[in-house]
Each structure stands twice: as structure tokens, then as C-alpha cells.
Amino acid sequence: MQNYPYIITISSEKGGVGKTTLASNLAIYLKAMRDDLPVTIFSFDNHFTIDRMFELPGQKPRGTVHEMLTGVPARELVHVGQYGVGYIPSSTELGEMNDSFRGPMTLTRMFAECGFGGIVIIDTRPDLNILTQNALYAADRVLIPVKDMPSLENCKNIFALFDQRGIDKKSLSLIPCLIDSRIKYDGLFKDQKTLLRAFAINRGYRCLDTFISKSPKVESLNTNPDGKIYPILTHARGTDVYGQFTEITRDILRNYDATPEPRSCLYAAWLKEKEGKKKESYLARLEGLAERCLVCGALLAEQPQRRGFYYETSDRASRGFLHSDCFTDLLCAALYGMTSQSQAYGAARMVIADRAMKTVSLFFPRSAGTTAMLDYRQFSHEGDQLFSKELPMQGFSEGEFDGMNDRLFLLLNESLAGYEGSLREETWLAVHPVDADAPETVLQDERYRAVRQVHARIAEHLAQPS
């Protein structure tokens, strides 16, 4: 059975509020209180505190967070570190990811496909860049440390992000950190934690009942002559912070136990449903393909290697593949009146074939009084018009073949024929170049979406007055 992680993100735009201390010690407490629970931690910051806390001497590195973000499965990068906590080493190369990382749900997808469970803790930078946003949206629980009014004020940006994405804000929880119990106030709010909690609740923010005290003892665990970082669990017994972390950890485990399907699991289910719909749509498009090349009439199944062009009508009633040489010969004859007997035909045909492979061809039959005309145009793959030409089609309406435009007339009749043999009104045909080695890929979701986008642009051009 597939495992999916429960993700906890520690985030605040304000530096110095204790994010990394909270993240790293929470990981140790979780593992200590439930030894059989896999706990993994990594950081988007580049101070390497996580590495200094958890790396084992002589441990062979297997990659970093940077590799994870560029596509290496997270399960292949997790190092089993001190205290039994798994960690993914930090990286100094994450700055470039701000430009290349795709979308705010990319990390959610990575963990939906990561193949391991337990709890994952993400320590973020003191900003809301694309990596932090991904960590926030992927989280089942977001802990936001606040120590003063400026850090509380910054919380509004995180809540605003969730509003913009339409994500339930129940996962967001503020936790007062580095609270100096010596500071007292006169009036209703007696101390820092009460004041911060009151302001948070007044703004509609959820706030944990627990808080983390400011402690000289805890501060010395990160800054000492040994140059090491020591955990609160083993080196701060007897302090208030020791018991506060115990309460926070119990709260996290209660929520973990009460979450049968973490966000990564729900996202995986959504992806599976989405892929299923994509497959159904793809198969439906495949089933609607014509069996023959409409130019030469040959069965495509008997000559599959020559399928170099895909055609589809504007009403999507007709679609299929054309042989590359058939379509090129059609263009030579229809546009330039050239046949294999014409002078310099070989060189001209190469130029026409090359252009056809770089553009989308439009065929739009029109009537000019009693004369049938063809509006032929070429478009870029972005839908920009590059070329246009009007072609008279003498004999087309009467069903007469003239030897020159026979291929063109066959293509139009077979693809655009409507009631009683007449062409479907205001319907046009677009022909797209495809990879002859794998032509069906044009019908896959992303590629086919690009086809439809070009068709939309073509329709805009056709709607413009002449």
C-alpha cells in the first residue's frame, strides 16, 4: 500500500523567531515519543543548522534538497541521522529555483509521489518566495512562530496567500515563541503570551494553547565553544521549554492520528482521477481518427511510418493523419501548380515540405458568387498568421477533377462533407505537422491543448473583417 507523508511546515517572514529551533527539536521529540514513526526534516534555508544537528560523522552524501526540487525522488535522498531522524541535506543552490520552480503545488505533487510516509517537517526561509509558498500549500499543519507585534503583523501575508488559493486556513496555527516571562503588563493582558494570543484571536488567527519561553539555557545549545548544536530533549531537562515541547509534540501527534488521509494522499487521489480523465479523453480522440489518409486513400495501419501531419476540422467532427508525401504534393499542386513533371520540382518540393513542417496550414472553403474559393493560410505554432492566399477551385462544386487539384478536392470533400454532400458551413480544416515516429502524441493532453489554442487563435483571425 502506498504511503503518504503528513507534512508540517514552519514558516514566518520574520527572522529570529525560532523557526529552525522549533523545526529541529520538534523532529527529535516526535521520534523520541513515537520511535516507530518515520520523521524526516529538511530546510529551504542555507544556514545548514539542520545538517549540523542531524548529520552523522563519515556519512556518505546522496544528494541535497536541490536534487529533490529538480526531480530526484525524496526517498532516495533521505539520510538517517542522529536521534533516528531522517534528513535531506541543505543546499546553497536554491536561489536559482525561484525562477525555475514551476507552480505553487509542485512540492505537493512531489510528496504525493514520494513513496514514504510518517511525518515530514519543512523549515522555510524568512520570506514568501515560491519555495515557501509550495511548503505552505503542501502542509497538513503550518506552525507560525511569533515573538512580537512585527512578527504577528507579518502573519497576514500567509493568511492572504491561503485566501488567494482558496485553501482552508484551519491548518494555520500561531505559536508564541521566545516569550520572556519576566515582562509583565498592567491591565487586562498580564504578559507577552497573553497579549500576542489576544491580538491573534482578534484578527481571526488560530493560536496554540502552548507557547515557547525564552531561555538562556536553550540559547546556549546553539551557541557554545564546542561549535555544536544540542537538542532540548537531552540538554535542557528541567527548563520550561523542555515541557513546552512535550505539549507541542503531543498536540501534533493527536492531529497526525486524527488525519487518515494527509494532503499528499488527497492530492495523489486527485492526480489519479485527473490522469484517468486524461486517458479517457486521449482514447476518445484516438477512436475518432480516420482509418485512411484522405489524400491517397491508403489504410494508415498499413503504412504507419509515413504519418507526418495531423488534421482536424474546426467543429472537431473529423480528424486523422495524412502521409507526409501526400500532403506535400497536395501543397505543391494547389499553391504553385507544380507536379513531379515540373522543372526544378525536387528543389521546390523540399522548400515547401520544410515550410509545411514548421507551420499550421488552414483550408477554409468559401463561396464568391457562383465560384468556389479556398482561403488558404499558414500560421505559426503560436497562432500568428504568416502567409495567406486565395485559390479558385473551378469544378469543385460540380465534382469535376482537373488533374491538378484532385488531392485538394479529395481532402476537402472527405473532411468537410455535410448533409447531402455539401460542405459544412463556416467549417475549416487545420493541418498540423507531427512527429512521424510518434504521431499519436499530438492527441495527448498537453500537446492537444496546444492544438486547441492554435485553433482558437485561427478563429480570432478569421473573425476579423477582411
Coordinates of C-alpha atoms in Angstrom, one line a residue:
M1 CA 0.0 0.0 0.0
Q2 CA 1.2 3.5 -0.9
N3 CA 2.5 5.6 2.0
Y4 CA 1.9 9.4 2.1
P5 CA 3.6 11.8 4.5
Y6 CA 1.9 14.1 6.9
I7 CA 3.7 17.5 6.4
I8 CA 4.4 20.2 8.9
T9 CA 5.7 23.5 7.6
I10 CA 7.4 26.0 9.9
S11 CA 7.1 29.5 8.4
S12 CA 7.4 33.2 9.3
E13 CA 8.5 36.2 7.2
K14 CA 10.2 37.5 10.4
G15 CA 13.7 36.2 11.1
G16 CA 14.9 35.4 14.6
V17 CA 11.6 34.0 15.8
G18 CA 12.9 30.5 16.4
K19 CA 11.8 28.6 13.2
T20 CA 14.7 26.3 12.9
T21 CA 14.9 25.6 16.7
L22 CA 11.2 24.7 16.6
A23 CA 11.6 22.5 13.5
S24 CA 14.7 20.6 14.5
N25 CA 13.6 20.0 18.1
L26 CA 10.1 19.0 17.1
A27 CA 11.6 16.4 14.9
I28 CA 13.6 14.9 17.7
Y29 CA 10.7 15.0 20.1
L30 CA 8.4 13.3 17.6
K31 CA 10.9 10.5 17.1
A32 CA 11.5 10.1 20.8
M33 CA 7.8 9.9 21.7
R34 CA 7.0 7.5 18.9
D35 CA 10.0 5.5 17.9
D36 CA 8.3 3.6 15.1
L37 CA 7.1 6.7 13.3
P38 CA 9.4 7.9 10.4
V39 CA 10.3 11.5 10.9
T40 CA 12.1 13.5 8.1
I41 CA 13.2 17.1 8.1
F42 CA 14.8 19.4 5.6
S43 CA 15.3 23.2 5.2
F44 CA 14.9 25.7 2.4
D45 CA 17.3 28.0 4.2
N46 CA 21.0 27.8 3.6
H47 CA 22.4 28.2 7.2
F48 CA 22.9 24.4 7.4
T49 CA 21.7 24.2 11.0
I50 CA 19.6 21.1 10.2
D51 CA 22.7 19.4 8.8
R52 CA 24.8 20.3 11.9
M53 CA 22.1 18.9 14.1
F54 CA 21.5 15.6 12.4
E55 CA 24.4 14.5 10.2
L56 CA 26.5 11.6 11.3
P57 CA 30.3 11.6 11.1
G58 CA 31.5 9.9 7.9
Q59 CA 28.1 9.7 6.4
K60 CA 28.3 9.4 2.6
P61 CA 26.1 12.1 1.0
R62 CA 23.4 11.1 -1.5
G63 CA 22.2 14.5 -2.7
T64 CA 20.6 17.5 -1.3
V65 CA 17.3 19.5 -1.3
H66 CA 18.3 20.9 -4.6
E67 CA 18.3 17.5 -6.2
M68 CA 14.9 16.8 -4.7
L69 CA 13.5 20.0 -6.2
T70 CA 14.9 19.1 -9.6
G71 CA 13.1 15.8 -9.7
V72 CA 15.1 13.2 -7.8
P73 CA 12.6 11.3 -5.6
A74 CA 12.8 12.4 -2.0
R75 CA 13.0 8.8 -0.7
E76 CA 16.4 8.4 -2.5
L77 CA 17.8 11.5 -0.7
V78 CA 16.8 10.9 2.9
H79 CA 19.8 10.3 5.2
V80 CA 19.2 8.6 8.5
G81 CA 20.7 11.0 11.0
Q82 CA 21.3 11.4 14.7
Y83 CA 18.4 10.6 17.1
G84 CA 16.9 8.4 14.4
V85 CA 15.6 11.4 12.4
G86 CA 15.8 11.3 8.7
Y87 CA 17.0 14.5 7.0
I88 CA 17.7 15.7 3.4
P89 CA 20.9 17.8 3.4
S90 CA 20.6 21.5 2.7
S91 CA 21.9 23.3 -0.4
T92 CA 23.4 26.7 -1.3
E93 CA 21.9 26.4 -4.8
L94 CA 18.2 27.1 -4.0
G95 CA 18.3 30.7 -5.1
E96 CA 18.0 29.7 -8.8
M97 CA 14.9 27.7 -8.0
N98 CA 12.9 30.9 -7.6
D99 CA 12.9 31.4 -11.3
S100 CA 12.7 27.8 -12.5
F101 CA 10.4 26.1 -10.0
R102 CA 7.0 25.5 -11.6
G103 CA 3.8 26.4 -9.8
P104 CA 2.8 26.6 -6.2
M105 CA 1.7 22.9 -6.0
T106 CA 4.8 21.3 -7.3
L107 CA 6.1 20.2 -3.9
T108 CA 2.6 18.8 -3.1
R109 CA 2.9 16.6 -6.2
M110 CA 6.4 15.5 -5.3
F111 CA 5.2 14.3 -1.9
A112 CA 2.2 12.7 -3.4
E113 CA 4.6 10.6 -5.4
C114 CA 7.5 10.3 -2.9
G115 CA 6.7 6.8 -1.7
F116 CA 7.2 7.2 2.0
G117 CA 5.1 8.1 5.0
G118 CA 5.4 9.3 8.5
I119 CA 5.9 13.0 9.3
V120 CA 7.9 15.5 7.2
I121 CA 9.0 18.8 8.7
I122 CA 9.9 21.7 6.4
D123 CA 11.9 24.6 7.7
T124 CA 11.5 27.6 5.4
R125 CA 13.3 30.9 4.7
P126 CA 12.0 34.2 6.3
D127 CA 10.2 35.2 3.1
L128 CA 7.3 34.0 0.9
N129 CA 9.2 33.0 -2.2
I130 CA 7.9 30.2 -4.5
L131 CA 9.6 27.5 -2.3
T132 CA 8.0 28.8 0.9
Q133 CA 4.6 29.0 -0.9
N134 CA 5.0 25.4 -2.0
A135 CA 5.8 24.3 1.5
L136 CA 2.8 26.2 2.9
Y137 CA 0.4 24.7 0.3
A138 CA 1.7 21.2 0.8
A139 CA 1.3 21.2 4.6
D140 CA -1.2 19.5 6.7
R141 CA -0.1 21.7 9.6
V142 CA 1.6 25.1 9.4
L143 CA 3.2 26.4 12.6
I144 CA 3.9 30.2 12.5
P145 CA 6.2 31.3 15.3
V146 CA 5.5 34.9 16.6
K147 CA 7.5 36.6 19.3
D148 CA 6.4 40.3 19.0
M149 CA 4.0 42.6 17.2
P150 CA 6.1 42.9 13.9
S151 CA 6.1 39.1 13.5
L152 CA 2.4 38.9 14.3
E153 CA 1.8 41.6 11.7
N154 CA 3.6 39.6 9.0
C155 CA 1.3 36.7 9.5
K156 CA -1.4 38.4 7.5
N157 CA 0.6 37.7 4.3
I158 CA 0.5 33.9 4.9
F159 CA -3.2 34.0 5.6
A160 CA -3.7 36.2 2.4
L161 CA -1.9 33.5 0.3
F162 CA -4.3 30.9 1.5
D163 CA -7.3 33.1 0.7
Q164 CA -6.0 33.7 -2.8
R165 CA -5.7 29.9 -3.4
G166 CA -9.0 29.1 -1.7
I167 CA -7.3 26.8 0.8
D168 CA -8.8 26.2 4.2
K169 CA -6.9 28.1 6.8
K170 CA -7.6 25.6 9.5
S171 CA -4.1 24.2 9.0
L172 CA -2.5 27.5 10.1
S173 CA -1.6 27.9 13.8
L174 CA 0.4 30.6 15.5
I175 CA 2.7 29.7 18.3
P176 CA 4.1 32.4 20.7
C177 CA 7.9 31.8 20.8
L178 CA 10.8 33.3 22.8
I179 CA 8.4 34.6 25.4
D180 CA 10.2 36.4 28.2
S181 CA 8.2 35.6 31.3
R182 CA 9.9 38.4 33.2
I183 CA 8.0 41.0 31.2
K184 CA 4.7 41.9 32.9
Y185 CA 2.0 44.5 32.0
D186 CA -0.6 46.3 34.0
G187 CA -4.2 45.9 32.9
L188 CA -6.1 43.1 31.1
F189 CA -3.0 41.5 29.4
K190 CA -0.6 40.5 32.0
D191 CA 2.3 39.1 29.9
Q192 CA 3.6 38.7 26.3
K193 CA 1.9 35.4 25.5
T194 CA -1.5 36.7 26.7
L195 CA -1.1 39.9 24.7
L196 CA 0.0 38.1 21.5
R197 CA -2.7 35.5 21.7
A198 CA -5.3 38.1 22.3
F199 CA -4.2 40.1 19.2
A200 CA -4.1 36.9 17.1
I201 CA -7.6 35.8 18.1
N202 CA -8.9 39.3 17.5
R203 CA -7.6 39.0 13.9
G204 CA -9.2 35.6 13.4
Y205 CA -5.9 33.7 13.7
R206 CA -5.8 30.3 15.4
C207 CA -3.3 30.2 18.2
L208 CA -1.8 27.2 20.0
D209 CA -2.5 27.0 23.8
T210 CA 1.2 26.2 24.2
F211 CA 4.0 28.7 23.9
I212 CA 7.8 28.5 24.0
S213 CA 9.6 30.5 26.6
K214 CA 12.8 32.5 26.1
S215 CA 15.6 30.5 27.8
P216 CA 19.3 31.3 28.2
K217 CA 19.9 27.6 28.6
V218 CA 18.2 26.8 25.3
E219 CA 20.1 29.6 23.6
S220 CA 23.4 28.2 24.8
L221 CA 22.6 24.9 23.0
N222 CA 23.0 26.7 19.6
T223 CA 26.0 28.9 20.6
N224 CA 28.7 27.4 22.6
P225 CA 32.5 26.8 22.5
D226 CA 32.0 23.3 21.1
G227 CA 30.5 24.7 17.9
K228 CA 27.8 22.1 18.1
I229 CA 24.0 22.2 18.3
Y230 CA 22.5 20.3 21.1
P231 CA 18.8 19.2 21.3
I232 CA 16.5 20.5 24.0
L233 CA 15.3 16.9 24.8
T234 CA 18.7 15.8 26.0
H235 CA 20.4 19.0 27.2
A236 CA 17.6 21.2 28.6
R237 CA 15.8 19.0 31.0
G238 CA 14.4 20.9 33.9
T239 CA 13.6 24.0 31.8
D240 CA 10.1 25.2 30.9
V241 CA 11.0 24.8 27.3
Y242 CA 11.5 21.1 27.8
G243 CA 7.9 20.6 29.0
Q244 CA 6.5 23.0 26.4
F245 CA 8.0 21.0 23.5
T246 CA 6.4 17.9 25.1
E247 CA 3.0 19.5 24.9
I248 CA 3.5 20.7 21.3
T249 CA 4.6 17.3 20.3
R250 CA 1.6 15.6 21.8
D251 CA -0.7 18.1 20.0
I252 CA 1.0 17.3 16.7
L253 CA 0.6 13.5 17.3
R254 CA -3.1 13.9 18.1
N255 CA -3.6 15.7 14.9
Y256 CA -1.5 13.2 13.0
D257 CA -3.5 10.3 14.4
A258 CA -6.8 12.1 13.5
T259 CA -5.8 12.6 9.9
P260 CA -6.4 9.3 8.0
E261 CA -5.7 11.0 4.6
P262 CA -3.0 13.7 4.6
R263 CA -2.9 16.4 1.9
S264 CA -0.3 14.4 -0.1
C265 CA -2.7 11.4 -0.2
L266 CA -5.7 13.6 -1.3
Y267 CA -3.5 15.2 -4.0
A268 CA -2.4 11.8 -5.2
A269 CA -6.1 10.7 -5.5
W270 CA -6.8 13.9 -7.4
L271 CA -3.9 13.2 -9.7
K272 CA -5.0 9.7 -10.3
E273 CA -8.5 10.9 -11.2
K274 CA -7.1 13.6 -13.4
E275 CA -4.8 11.2 -15.2
G276 CA -7.8 8.8 -15.7
K277 CA -9.8 11.6 -17.3
K278 CA -6.8 12.5 -19.5
K279 CA -6.5 8.9 -20.6
E280 CA -10.3 8.7 -21.3
S281 CA -10.1 11.8 -23.4
Y282 CA -7.0 10.6 -25.2
L283 CA -8.6 7.3 -26.0
A284 CA -11.7 9.0 -27.2
R285 CA -9.6 11.2 -29.6
L286 CA -7.8 8.1 -30.9
E287 CA -11.1 6.3 -31.5
G288 CA -12.3 9.2 -33.7
L289 CA -9.4 9.1 -36.1
A290 CA -10.0 8.3 -39.7
E291 CA -8.6 5.0 -40.9
R292 CA -7.2 6.2 -44.2
C293 CA -5.1 9.0 -45.5
L294 CA -7.7 11.3 -47.1
V295 CA -5.4 12.3 -49.9
C296 CA -4.3 8.9 -51.2
G297 CA -6.9 6.7 -49.6
A298 CA -4.4 4.2 -48.3
L299 CA -5.0 2.5 -44.9
L300 CA -2.8 4.2 -42.3
A301 CA -2.4 1.0 -40.4
E302 CA -0.6 -0.5 -43.4
Q303 CA 1.8 2.5 -43.7
P304 CA 2.0 3.9 -40.2
Q305 CA 5.6 5.2 -40.6
R306 CA 4.6 7.9 -43.1
R307 CA 2.1 9.8 -40.9
G308 CA 3.7 13.3 -40.7
F309 CA 0.6 15.5 -40.4
Y310 CA -2.5 15.6 -38.2
Y311 CA -5.7 17.3 -39.4
E312 CA -8.8 18.4 -37.5
T313 CA -11.8 20.4 -38.5
S314 CA -13.0 23.4 -36.6
D315 CA -16.1 21.6 -35.4
R316 CA -13.9 18.6 -34.4
A317 CA -16.2 16.3 -36.4
S318 CA -13.3 15.0 -38.5
R319 CA -9.7 14.2 -37.5
G320 CA -6.9 11.9 -38.6
F321 CA -3.4 11.7 -40.1
L322 CA -2.0 12.3 -43.5
H323 CA 1.0 10.9 -45.2
S324 CA 3.8 13.4 -45.4
D325 CA 4.5 13.0 -49.1
C326 CA 0.8 13.1 -49.9
F327 CA 0.3 16.4 -48.1
T328 CA 3.5 17.9 -49.6
D329 CA 2.4 17.0 -53.2
L330 CA -1.0 18.5 -52.5
L331 CA 0.5 21.8 -51.5
C332 CA 2.9 21.9 -54.5
A333 CA -0.1 21.4 -56.8
A334 CA -2.7 23.6 -55.1
L335 CA -0.4 26.5 -54.2
Y336 CA 2.0 26.6 -57.1
G337 CA 0.6 24.4 -59.8
M338 CA 3.6 22.1 -59.7
T339 CA 3.7 18.4 -60.4
S340 CA 6.5 15.8 -60.5
Q341 CA 7.0 16.7 -64.1
S342 CA 7.6 20.4 -63.4
Q343 CA 11.0 21.9 -63.8
A344 CA 13.0 22.1 -60.6
Y345 CA 10.2 20.2 -58.8
G346 CA 12.6 18.4 -56.5
A347 CA 14.2 21.5 -55.0
A348 CA 10.9 23.4 -54.8
R349 CA 9.2 20.4 -53.1
M350 CA 11.9 20.3 -50.4
V351 CA 11.3 24.0 -49.6
I352 CA 7.5 23.5 -49.5
A353 CA 7.9 20.4 -47.3
D354 CA 10.2 22.2 -44.9
R355 CA 7.8 25.1 -44.5
A356 CA 4.9 22.8 -44.0
M357 CA 6.7 21.1 -41.2
K358 CA 7.1 24.4 -39.4
T359 CA 3.6 25.8 -39.8
V360 CA -0.1 25.0 -39.4
S361 CA -2.0 25.1 -42.6
L362 CA -5.6 26.3 -42.8
F363 CA -8.1 25.4 -45.5
F364 CA -11.3 27.3 -45.5
P365 CA -13.6 26.9 -48.5
R366 CA -15.8 29.9 -49.3
S367 CA -18.2 30.9 -52.0
A368 CA -17.7 34.0 -54.1
G369 CA -20.9 34.2 -56.0
T370 CA -21.1 31.0 -58.1
T371 CA -17.4 30.4 -57.8
A372 CA -15.8 28.2 -55.1
M373 CA -12.8 29.8 -53.5
L374 CA -10.3 28.4 -50.9
D375 CA -8.9 30.7 -48.2
Y376 CA -5.5 29.1 -47.5
R377 CA -3.3 30.4 -44.7
Q378 CA -0.3 29.4 -42.8
F379 CA 0.2 30.1 -39.0
S380 CA 3.0 29.7 -36.6
H381 CA 2.6 27.2 -33.7
E382 CA 1.7 30.2 -31.5
G383 CA -1.2 31.1 -33.8
D384 CA 0.3 34.1 -35.6
Q385 CA -0.6 34.4 -39.3
L386 CA 2.4 34.1 -41.6
F387 CA 1.0 33.6 -45.1
S388 CA -2.3 33.8 -46.9
K389 CA -3.5 33.1 -50.5
E390 CA -6.9 32.8 -52.1
L391 CA -7.2 29.9 -54.6
P392 CA -10.0 29.5 -57.1
M393 CA -11.5 25.9 -57.2
Q394 CA -13.0 25.6 -60.6
G395 CA -15.1 22.5 -60.9
F396 CA -15.1 21.8 -57.1
S397 CA -18.8 22.5 -56.7
E398 CA -19.6 20.3 -59.7
G399 CA -17.5 17.5 -58.5
E400 CA -15.1 17.8 -61.5
F401 CA -11.5 16.8 -61.1
D402 CA -8.9 18.8 -63.2
G403 CA -5.9 16.6 -62.5
M404 CA -4.1 19.4 -60.7
N405 CA -6.3 19.9 -57.6
D406 CA -7.5 16.3 -57.3
R407 CA -5.7 15.8 -53.9
L408 CA -7.1 19.0 -52.5
F409 CA -10.6 18.3 -53.6
L410 CA -10.5 14.8 -52.0
L411 CA -9.2 16.2 -48.7
L412 CA -11.9 18.9 -48.5
N413 CA -14.7 16.6 -49.5
E414 CA -13.7 13.8 -47.1
S415 CA -13.1 16.0 -44.1
L416 CA -15.7 18.8 -44.5
A417 CA -18.6 16.9 -46.2
G418 CA -22.0 17.6 -44.6
Y419 CA -25.7 17.0 -45.5
E420 CA -26.3 15.6 -49.0
G421 CA -22.6 16.0 -49.9
S422 CA -22.4 19.8 -49.4
L423 CA -19.7 21.2 -47.2
R424 CA -20.5 22.0 -43.6
E425 CA -21.0 25.8 -43.4
E426 CA -18.4 28.0 -41.8
T427 CA -16.2 25.0 -41.1
W428 CA -12.5 24.9 -41.8
L429 CA -9.7 22.4 -41.7
A430 CA -6.3 22.8 -40.0
V431 CA -3.3 20.6 -40.7
H432 CA -0.5 20.3 -38.1
P433 CA 2.9 18.8 -38.5
V434 CA 3.6 15.9 -36.1
D435 CA 6.5 13.6 -35.2
A436 CA 6.3 10.8 -37.7
D437 CA 7.9 8.4 -35.3
A438 CA 5.2 9.0 -32.6
P439 CA 2.3 10.9 -34.3
E440 CA -0.3 9.9 -31.7
T441 CA 1.4 12.1 -29.1
V442 CA -0.3 15.1 -30.6
L443 CA -3.5 13.8 -29.0
Q444 CA -2.1 13.6 -25.5
D445 CA -3.4 16.2 -23.1
E446 CA -0.7 18.8 -23.2
R447 CA 0.0 18.6 -26.9
Y448 CA -3.7 18.6 -27.8
R449 CA -4.3 21.6 -25.6
A450 CA -1.7 23.4 -27.7
V451 CA -3.6 22.4 -30.9
R452 CA -6.8 23.8 -29.5
Q453 CA -5.1 27.0 -28.5
V454 CA -3.8 27.5 -32.1
H455 CA -7.3 26.8 -33.4
A456 CA -8.7 29.5 -31.1
R457 CA -6.2 32.0 -32.4
I458 CA -7.1 31.0 -36.0
A459 CA -10.8 31.6 -35.2
E460 CA -9.9 35.1 -34.0
H461 CA -8.0 35.8 -37.2
L462 CA -10.9 34.6 -39.3
A463 CA -13.4 36.7 -37.3
Q464 CA -11.5 39.9 -38.2
P465 CA -13.0 41.9 -41.1
S466 CA -11.2 41.5 -44.4

